[in-house]
PDB file of C-alpha atoms in Angstrom:
ATOM      1  CA  ASP A   1     -45.926  21.211  18.380  1.00 62.00           C
ATOM      2  CA  ALA A   2     -44.382  19.575  21.430  1.00 80.00           C
ATOM      3  CA  GLY A   3     -45.209  16.036  20.392  1.00 92.00           C
ATOM      4  CA  VAL A   4     -46.521  13.293  22.644  1.00 95.00           C
ATOM      5  CA  ILE A   5     -45.076  13.696  26.121  1.00 96.00           C
ATOM      6  CA  GLN A   6     -44.648  10.771  28.465  1.00 97.00           C
ATOM      7  CA  SER A   7     -43.471  10.508  32.037  1.00 97.00           C
ATOM      8  CA  PRO A   8     -41.591   9.089  33.735  1.00 97.00           C
ATOM      9  CA  ARG A   9     -38.959   8.328  31.146  1.00 95.00           C
ATOM     10  CA  HIS A  10     -37.466   5.564  33.262  1.00 96.00           C
ATOM     11  CA  GLU A  11     -38.817   3.832  36.327  1.00 96.00           C
ATOM     12  CA  VAL A  12     -37.436   1.059  38.469  1.00 97.00           C
ATOM     13  CA  THR A  13     -39.816  -0.304  41.072  1.00 97.00           C
ATOM     14  CA  GLU A  14     -40.179  -3.289  43.333  1.00 97.00           C
ATOM     15  CA  MET A  15     -42.618  -6.076  42.704  1.00 97.00           C
ATOM     16  CA  GLY A  16     -45.990  -5.357  44.262  1.00 97.00           C
ATOM     17  CA  GLN A  17     -45.725  -1.585  43.981  1.00 97.00           C
ATOM     18  CA  GLU A  18     -48.160   0.550  42.054  1.00 97.00           C
ATOM     19  CA  VAL A  19     -46.860   2.123  38.859  1.00 98.00           C
ATOM     20  CA  THR A  20     -48.492   5.064  37.115  1.00 98.00           C
ATOM     21  CA  LEU A  21     -47.415   6.130  33.654  1.00 98.00           C
ATOM     22  CA  ARG A  22     -48.563   9.439  32.234  1.00 98.00           C
ATOM     23  CA  CYS A  23     -49.171  10.783  28.784  1.00 98.00           C
ATOM     24  CA  LYS A  24     -50.009  14.109  27.205  1.00 98.00           C
ATOM     25  CA  PRO A  25     -51.124  13.681  23.581  1.00 96.00           C
ATOM     26  CA  ILE A  26     -50.600  16.191  20.831  1.00 94.00           C
ATOM     27  CA  SER A  27     -53.104  19.014  21.098  1.00 94.00           C
ATOM     28  CA  GLY A  28     -56.098  18.478  18.821  1.00 91.00           C
ATOM     29  CA  HIS A  29     -55.618  14.730  18.520  1.00 92.00           C
ATOM     30  CA  ASP A  30     -58.740  12.800  19.388  1.00 91.00           C
ATOM     31  CA  TYR A  31     -57.265   9.288  19.466  1.00 92.00           C
ATOM     32  CA  LEU A  32     -54.850   8.088  22.124  1.00 94.00           C
ATOM     33  CA  PHE A  33     -53.164   4.689  22.202  1.00 94.00           C
ATOM     34  CA  TRP A  34     -51.141   2.810  24.801  1.00 96.00           C
ATOM     35  CA  TYR A  35     -48.659   0.238  23.491  1.00 95.00           C
ATOM     36  CA  ARG A  36     -46.243  -2.090  25.226  1.00 96.00           C
ATOM     37  CA  GLN A  37     -42.997  -3.197  23.613  1.00 93.00           C
ATOM     38  CA  THR A  38     -40.952  -6.211  24.659  1.00 91.00           C
ATOM     39  CA  MET A  39     -38.315  -8.277  22.917  1.00 85.00           C
ATOM     40  CA  MET A  40     -40.475 -11.374  23.063  1.00 85.00           C
ATOM     41  CA  ARG A  41     -43.817  -9.959  21.970  1.00 86.00           C
ATOM     42  CA  GLY A  42     -42.881  -6.883  19.984  1.00 86.00           C
ATOM     43  CA  LEU A  43     -45.300  -3.954  19.940  1.00 89.00           C
ATOM     44  CA  GLU A  44     -48.683  -4.714  21.478  1.00 90.00           C
ATOM     45  CA  LEU A  45     -51.700  -2.415  21.570  1.00 91.00           C
ATOM     46  CA  LEU A  46     -53.066  -2.345  25.097  1.00 95.00           C
ATOM     47  CA  ILE A  47     -55.947   0.112  24.826  1.00 95.00           C
ATOM     48  CA  TYR A  48     -57.083   3.080  22.817  1.00 94.00           C
ATOM     49  CA  PHE A  49     -59.359   6.043  23.449  1.00 95.00           C
ATOM     50  CA  ASN A  50     -61.407   8.240  21.157  1.00 93.00           C
ATOM     51  CA  ASN A  51     -62.526  11.590  22.532  1.00 94.00           C
ATOM     52  CA  ASN A  52     -61.468  10.423  26.014  1.00 95.00           C
ATOM     53  CA  VAL A  53     -63.652   7.296  25.852  1.00 95.00           C
ATOM     54  CA  PRO A  54     -62.018   3.838  25.936  1.00 95.00           C
ATOM     55  CA  ILE A  55     -62.930   2.095  22.698  1.00 93.00           C
ATOM     56  CA  ASP A  56     -60.979  -1.137  22.770  1.00 91.00           C
ATOM     57  CA  ASP A  57     -59.210  -2.503  25.833  1.00 93.00           C
ATOM     58  CA  SER A  58     -58.933  -6.071  24.603  1.00 92.00           C
ATOM     59  CA  GLY A  59     -55.146  -5.829  24.713  1.00 92.00           C
ATOM     60  CA  MET A  60     -54.960  -5.062  28.412  1.00 94.00           C
ATOM     61  CA  PRO A  61     -53.256  -8.134  29.809  1.00 88.00           C
ATOM     62  CA  GLU A  62     -54.917  -8.440  33.203  1.00 86.00           C
ATOM     63  CA  ASP A  63     -57.048  -6.691  35.769  1.00 91.00           C
ATOM     64  CA  ARG A  64     -53.839  -5.354  37.266  1.00 95.00           C
ATOM     65  CA  PHE A  65     -53.720  -2.934  34.339  1.00 97.00           C
ATOM     66  CA  SER A  66     -56.048   0.034  34.071  1.00 97.00           C
ATOM     67  CA  ALA A  67     -56.086   3.165  31.943  1.00 98.00           C
ATOM     68  CA  LYS A  68     -57.953   6.422  32.174  1.00 97.00           C
ATOM     69  CA  MET A  69     -58.301   9.568  30.140  1.00 97.00           C
ATOM     70  CA  PRO A  70     -60.006  12.198  32.294  1.00 97.00           C
ATOM     71  CA  ASN A  71     -59.618  14.919  29.676  1.00 95.00           C
ATOM     72  CA  ALA A  72     -58.334  15.487  26.159  1.00 95.00           C
ATOM     73  CA  SER A  73     -54.811  16.346  27.281  1.00 95.00           C
ATOM     74  CA  PHE A  74     -54.014  13.652  29.816  1.00 97.00           C
ATOM     75  CA  SER A  75     -54.049   9.888  30.181  1.00 98.00           C
ATOM     76  CA  THR A  76     -52.669   7.424  32.693  1.00 98.00           C
ATOM     77  CA  LEU A  77     -51.787   3.752  32.575  1.00 98.00           C
ATOM     78  CA  LYS A  78     -51.669   2.140  35.971  1.00 98.00           C
ATOM     79  CA  ILE A  79     -50.295  -1.228  37.023  1.00 97.00           C
ATOM     80  CA  GLN A  80     -51.246  -2.431  40.480  1.00 97.00           C
ATOM     81  CA  PRO A  81     -49.630  -4.565  41.757  1.00 96.00           C
ATOM     82  CA  SER A  82     -46.636  -4.641  39.436  1.00 96.00           C
ATOM     83  CA  GLU A  83     -44.787  -7.850  38.574  1.00 96.00           C
ATOM     84  CA  PRO A  84     -41.356  -8.484  37.006  1.00 96.00           C
ATOM     85  CA  ARG A  85     -43.010  -9.673  33.770  1.00 95.00           C
ATOM     86  CA  ASP A  86     -44.467  -6.186  33.355  1.00 96.00           C
ATOM     87  CA  SER A  87     -40.965  -4.874  32.620  1.00 97.00           C
ATOM     88  CA  ALA A  88     -41.171  -3.304  29.174  1.00 96.00           C
ATOM     89  CA  VAL A  89     -41.254  -0.034  27.327  1.00 95.00           C
ATOM     90  CA  TYR A  90     -44.686   1.546  27.368  1.00 97.00           C
ATOM     91  CA  PHE A  91     -45.485   3.921  24.545  1.00 96.00           C
ATOM     92  CA  CYS A  92     -48.264   6.417  24.314  1.00 96.00           C
ATOM     93  CA  ALA A  93     -49.302   7.579  20.854  1.00 94.00           C
ATOM     94  CA  SER A  94     -51.914   9.894  19.413  1.00 93.00           C
ATOM     95  CA  THR A  95     -53.524  10.740  16.109  1.00 90.00           C
ATOM     96  CA  ARG A  96     -56.323  12.787  14.630  1.00 87.00           C
ATOM     97  CA  ASP A  97     -59.053  11.250  12.533  1.00 74.00           C
ATOM     98  CA  ARG A  98     -58.456  12.352   8.959  1.00 63.00           C
ATOM     99  CA  GLY A  99     -60.837   9.941   7.304  1.00 59.00           C
ATOM    100  CA  PRO A 100     -59.903   8.440   3.950  1.00 54.00           C
ATOM    101  CA  SER A 101     -56.773  10.560   3.521  1.00 54.00           C
ATOM    102  CA  GLY A 102     -55.053   8.425   6.077  1.00 60.00           C
ATOM    103  CA  ASN A 103     -53.677   9.029   9.521  1.00 74.00           C
ATOM    104  CA  THR A 104     -50.250   9.272  10.997  1.00 84.00           C
ATOM    105  CA  ILE A 105     -49.759   8.049  14.523  1.00 88.00           C
ATOM    106  CA  TYR A 106     -47.243   9.960  16.640  1.00 91.00           C
ATOM    107  CA  PHE A 107     -45.381   8.218  19.416  1.00 92.00           C
ATOM    108  CA  GLY A 108     -43.920   9.496  22.631  1.00 94.00           C
ATOM    109  CA  GLU A 109     -40.417   8.501  23.607  1.00 92.00           C
ATOM    110  CA  GLY A 110     -41.665   5.796  25.919  1.00 95.00           C
ATOM    111  CA  SER A 111     -41.581   4.960  29.597  1.00 97.00           C
ATOM    112  CA  TRP A 112     -38.955   2.313  30.334  1.00 95.00           C
ATOM    113  CA  LEU A 113     -40.276   0.244  33.224  1.00 97.00           C
ATOM    114  CA  THR A 114     -38.231  -2.261  35.200  1.00 97.00           C
ATOM    115  CA  VAL A 115     -39.911  -4.232  37.973  1.00 97.00           C
ATOM    116  CA  VAL A 116     -37.470  -6.043  40.259  1.00 97.00           C
TER     117      VAL A 116
ATOM    118  CA  GLY B   1     -58.831  -9.486   9.697  1.00 86.00           C
ATOM    119  CA  ASN B   2     -55.998  -6.991   9.528  1.00 88.00           C
ATOM    120  CA  SER B   3     -52.361  -7.938   9.981  1.00 91.00           C
ATOM    121  CA  VAL B   4     -48.852  -7.098   8.854  1.00 94.00           C
ATOM    122  CA  THR B   5     -46.013  -9.526   8.211  1.00 94.00           C
ATOM    123  CA  GLN B   6     -42.474  -8.333   7.710  1.00 94.00           C
ATOM    124  CA  MET B   7     -39.211 -10.129   7.188  1.00 88.00           C
ATOM    125  CA  GLU B   8     -37.343 -11.234  10.248  1.00 86.00           C
ATOM    126  CA  GLY B   9     -34.060  -9.670  11.081  1.00 86.00           C
ATOM    127  CA  PRO B  10     -31.514  -8.786  11.814  1.00 94.00           C
ATOM    128  CA  VAL B  11     -30.448  -7.587   8.412  1.00 96.00           C
ATOM    129  CA  THR B  12     -26.751  -6.761   8.225  1.00 97.00           C
ATOM    130  CA  LEU B  13     -25.396  -4.728   5.328  1.00 97.00           C
ATOM    131  CA  SER B  14     -22.261  -2.859   4.457  1.00 97.00           C
ATOM    132  CA  GLU B  15     -22.435   0.886   3.944  1.00 97.00           C
ATOM    133  CA  GLU B  16     -23.680   1.875   0.450  1.00 96.00           C
ATOM    134  CA  ALA B  17     -25.402  -1.481  -0.074  1.00 97.00           C
ATOM    135  CA  PHE B  18     -28.949  -1.743  -1.414  1.00 98.00           C
ATOM    136  CA  LEU B  19     -31.672  -2.359   1.149  1.00 97.00           C
ATOM    137  CA  THR B  20     -34.966  -4.182   0.851  1.00 97.00           C
ATOM    138  CA  ILE B  21     -37.178  -5.010   3.799  1.00 97.00           C
ATOM    139  CA  ASN B  22     -40.231  -6.987   2.791  1.00 97.00           C
ATOM    140  CA  CYS B  23     -43.687  -6.254   4.154  1.00 97.00           C
ATOM    141  CA  THR B  24     -46.980  -7.865   3.236  1.00 97.00           C
ATOM    142  CA  TYR B  25     -50.371  -7.195   4.696  1.00 96.00           C
ATOM    143  CA  THR B  26     -53.846  -8.601   5.090  1.00 95.00           C
ATOM    144  CA  ALA B  27     -56.703  -6.150   5.309  1.00 93.00           C
ATOM    145  CA  THR B  28     -60.318  -5.530   4.508  1.00 87.00           C
ATOM    146  CA  GLY B  29     -61.253  -2.359   2.707  1.00 85.00           C
ATOM    147  CA  TYR B  30     -58.659   0.268   1.842  1.00 85.00           C
ATOM    148  CA  PRO B  31     -55.989   0.659   4.497  1.00 91.00           C
ATOM    149  CA  SER B  32     -53.221   3.231   4.626  1.00 92.00           C
ATOM    150  CA  LEU B  33     -49.696   1.840   4.895  1.00 94.00           C
ATOM    151  CA  PHE B  34     -46.718   3.160   6.823  1.00 95.00           C
ATOM    152  CA  TRP B  35     -43.093   2.567   7.644  1.00 96.00           C
ATOM    153  CA  TYR B  36     -41.883   3.670  11.047  1.00 96.00           C
ATOM    154  CA  VAL B  37     -38.299   3.700  12.295  1.00 96.00           C
ATOM    155  CA  GLN B  38     -37.099   3.280  15.871  1.00 94.00           C
ATOM    156  CA  TYR B  39     -33.594   4.341  16.836  1.00 93.00           C
ATOM    157  CA  PRO B  40     -32.067   2.918  20.029  1.00 89.00           C
ATOM    158  CA  GLY B  41     -33.677   4.332  23.150  1.00 86.00           C
ATOM    159  CA  GLU B  42     -36.309   6.283  21.254  1.00 88.00           C
ATOM    160  CA  GLY B  43     -39.928   6.015  20.227  1.00 89.00           C
ATOM    161  CA  LEU B  44     -41.186   5.164  16.751  1.00 92.00           C
ATOM    162  CA  GLN B  45     -40.980   7.899  14.138  1.00 93.00           C
ATOM    163  CA  LEU B  46     -42.853   8.045  10.868  1.00 93.00           C
ATOM    164  CA  LEU B  47     -40.551   7.355   7.948  1.00 96.00           C
ATOM    165  CA  LEU B  48     -43.023   7.346   5.068  1.00 96.00           C
ATOM    166  CA  LYS B  49     -46.587   6.488   4.207  1.00 94.00           C
ATOM    167  CA  ALA B  50     -48.951   5.755   1.309  1.00 94.00           C
ATOM    168  CA  THR B  51     -52.697   6.100   1.462  1.00 90.00           C
ATOM    169  CA  LYS B  52     -53.907   4.341  -1.679  1.00 90.00           C
ATOM    170  CA  ALA B  53     -52.899   1.740  -4.224  1.00 92.00           C
ATOM    171  CA  ASP B  54     -49.902   2.593  -6.444  1.00 95.00           C
ATOM    172  CA  ASP B  55     -48.902   5.513  -4.220  1.00 94.00           C
ATOM    173  CA  LYS B  56     -45.195   5.743  -3.508  1.00 97.00           C
ATOM    174  CA  GLY B  57     -44.045   7.074  -0.163  1.00 96.00           C
ATOM    175  CA  SER B  58     -40.531   8.442   0.105  1.00 97.00           C
ATOM    176  CA  ASN B  59     -38.322  10.129   2.666  1.00 96.00           C
ATOM    177  CA  LYS B  60     -34.582  10.371   3.390  1.00 95.00           C
ATOM    178  CA  GLY B  61     -33.768   8.166   0.397  1.00 97.00           C
ATOM    179  CA  PHE B  62     -36.180   5.443   1.476  1.00 98.00           C
ATOM    180  CA  GLU B  63     -39.181   4.548  -0.612  1.00 98.00           C
ATOM    181  CA  ALA B  64     -42.038   2.068  -0.679  1.00 98.00           C
ATOM    182  CA  THR B  65     -44.870   1.506  -3.147  1.00 98.00           C
ATOM    183  CA  TYR B  66     -48.369   0.428  -2.133  1.00 97.00           C
ATOM    184  CA  ARG B  67     -49.040  -2.685  -4.228  1.00 96.00           C
ATOM    185  CA  LYS B  68     -52.615  -3.832  -3.859  1.00 94.00           C
ATOM    186  CA  GLU B  69     -52.252  -6.720  -6.305  1.00 94.00           C
ATOM    187  CA  THR B  70     -49.501  -8.298  -4.210  1.00 95.00           C
ATOM    188  CA  THR B  71     -50.633  -6.785  -0.856  1.00 96.00           C
ATOM    189  CA  SER B  72     -47.116  -5.533  -0.285  1.00 97.00           C
ATOM    190  CA  PHE B  73     -45.320  -2.408   0.831  1.00 98.00           C
ATOM    191  CA  HIS B  74     -41.618  -3.234   0.647  1.00 98.00           C
ATOM    192  CA  LEU B  75     -39.117  -0.702   1.952  1.00 98.00           C
ATOM    193  CA  GLU B  76     -36.095   0.095  -0.242  1.00 98.00           C
ATOM    194  CA  LYS B  77     -33.071   2.328  -0.159  1.00 98.00           C
ATOM    195  CA  GLY B  78     -30.402   2.472  -2.811  1.00 97.00           C
ATOM    196  CA  SER B  79     -27.415   3.152  -0.561  1.00 96.00           C
ATOM    197  CA  VAL B  80     -27.609   2.676   3.193  1.00 97.00           C
ATOM    198  CA  GLN B  81     -25.535   4.541   5.732  1.00 97.00           C
ATOM    199  CA  VAL B  82     -24.357   3.572   9.197  1.00 96.00           C
ATOM    200  CA  SER B  83     -26.830   6.109  10.578  1.00 96.00           C
ATOM    201  CA  ASP B  84     -29.697   4.049   9.107  1.00 97.00           C
ATOM    202  CA  SER B  85     -29.078   1.346  11.699  1.00 97.00           C
ATOM    203  CA  ALA B  86     -32.394   1.026  13.540  1.00 97.00           C
ATOM    204  CA  VAL B  87     -35.502  -1.122  13.791  1.00 96.00           C
ATOM    205  CA  TYR B  88     -38.034  -0.653  11.000  1.00 97.00           C
ATOM    206  CA  PHE B  89     -41.742  -1.322  11.465  1.00 95.00           C
ATOM    207  CA  CYS B  90     -44.305  -1.768   8.739  1.00 96.00           C
ATOM    208  CA  ALA B  91     -47.833  -0.763   9.752  1.00 94.00           C
ATOM    209  CA  LEU B  92     -51.314  -0.410   8.390  1.00 91.00           C
ATOM    210  CA  TYR B  93     -54.184   1.797   9.470  1.00 89.00           C
ATOM    211  CA  ASN B  94     -57.723   0.566   9.027  1.00 85.00           C
ATOM    212  CA  PHE B  95     -60.978   1.287  10.796  1.00 81.00           C
ATOM    213  CA  ASN B  96     -59.389   3.534  13.405  1.00 78.00           C
ATOM    214  CA  LYS B  97     -56.700   1.054  14.440  1.00 82.00           C
ATOM    215  CA  PHE B  98     -53.035   0.688  13.642  1.00 87.00           C
ATOM    216  CA  TYR B  99     -51.530  -2.741  13.155  1.00 89.00           C
ATOM    217  CA  PHE B 100     -47.757  -3.089  13.377  1.00 91.00           C
ATOM    218  CA  GLY B 101     -45.401  -5.747  12.124  1.00 92.00           C
ATOM    219  CA  SER B 102     -42.865  -7.297  14.457  1.00 91.00           C
ATOM    220  CA  GLY B 103     -40.042  -5.015  13.329  1.00 94.00           C
ATOM    221  CA  THR B 104     -36.864  -5.677  11.365  1.00 95.00           C
ATOM    222  CA  LYS B 105     -33.552  -4.700  12.852  1.00 95.00           C
ATOM    223  CA  LEU B 106     -31.069  -3.239  10.378  1.00 97.00           C
ATOM    224  CA  ASN B 107     -27.355  -3.131  11.134  1.00 97.00           C
ATOM    225  CA  VAL B 108     -25.179  -1.183   8.721  1.00 97.00           C
ATOM    226  CA  LYS B 109     -21.430  -1.699   9.022  1.00 96.00           C
ATOM    227  CA  PRO B 110     -18.853   0.846   7.856  1.00 95.00           C
TER     228      PRO B 110
END
């Protein structure tokens, strides 16, 4: 399996620009998660989807952030307008519901965002 | 609620030293427990997991035992190598959500 695929791998953008991060989960996984990692706050869950439906977006920091999952193999996280404090590594992750036997969450390699 | 607390780093050890990274959790029900490792510039990778009390997860010389009585899942390795230098995250899975600790950075010196 190819694993979780994220793009772009690195992005540098100017404040005020729109940023779109993309994710392709592992085939057959019905849960998709977006996390943000910073030195100050560690790993934060932003939003997660089940069967393409957003279930919990309580971690999305502001209205500037939005996420969509139009189909089972694609999701986007958009920041508009971007601000320097949005600079972080954004991880996409996916898993498949295995019930009581426990799940393993698989992470992509991250999108390293710098807003200047 | 559900949460994970792990020891703060960085932890600095010499090669071949014994490693312990403490992790305790708070959870309702019967969570699964995990250790993930993050090497510089990479995403998190599963290191080991345990799905019920008294289970021991092990991989690459690392091991951790799910202790329900002490709500702990401490990571241990008998002899660390320089290549083990990374950030280690303890995590729990409960009710369709993963909860991660803040990470512990391990530096192993030759």
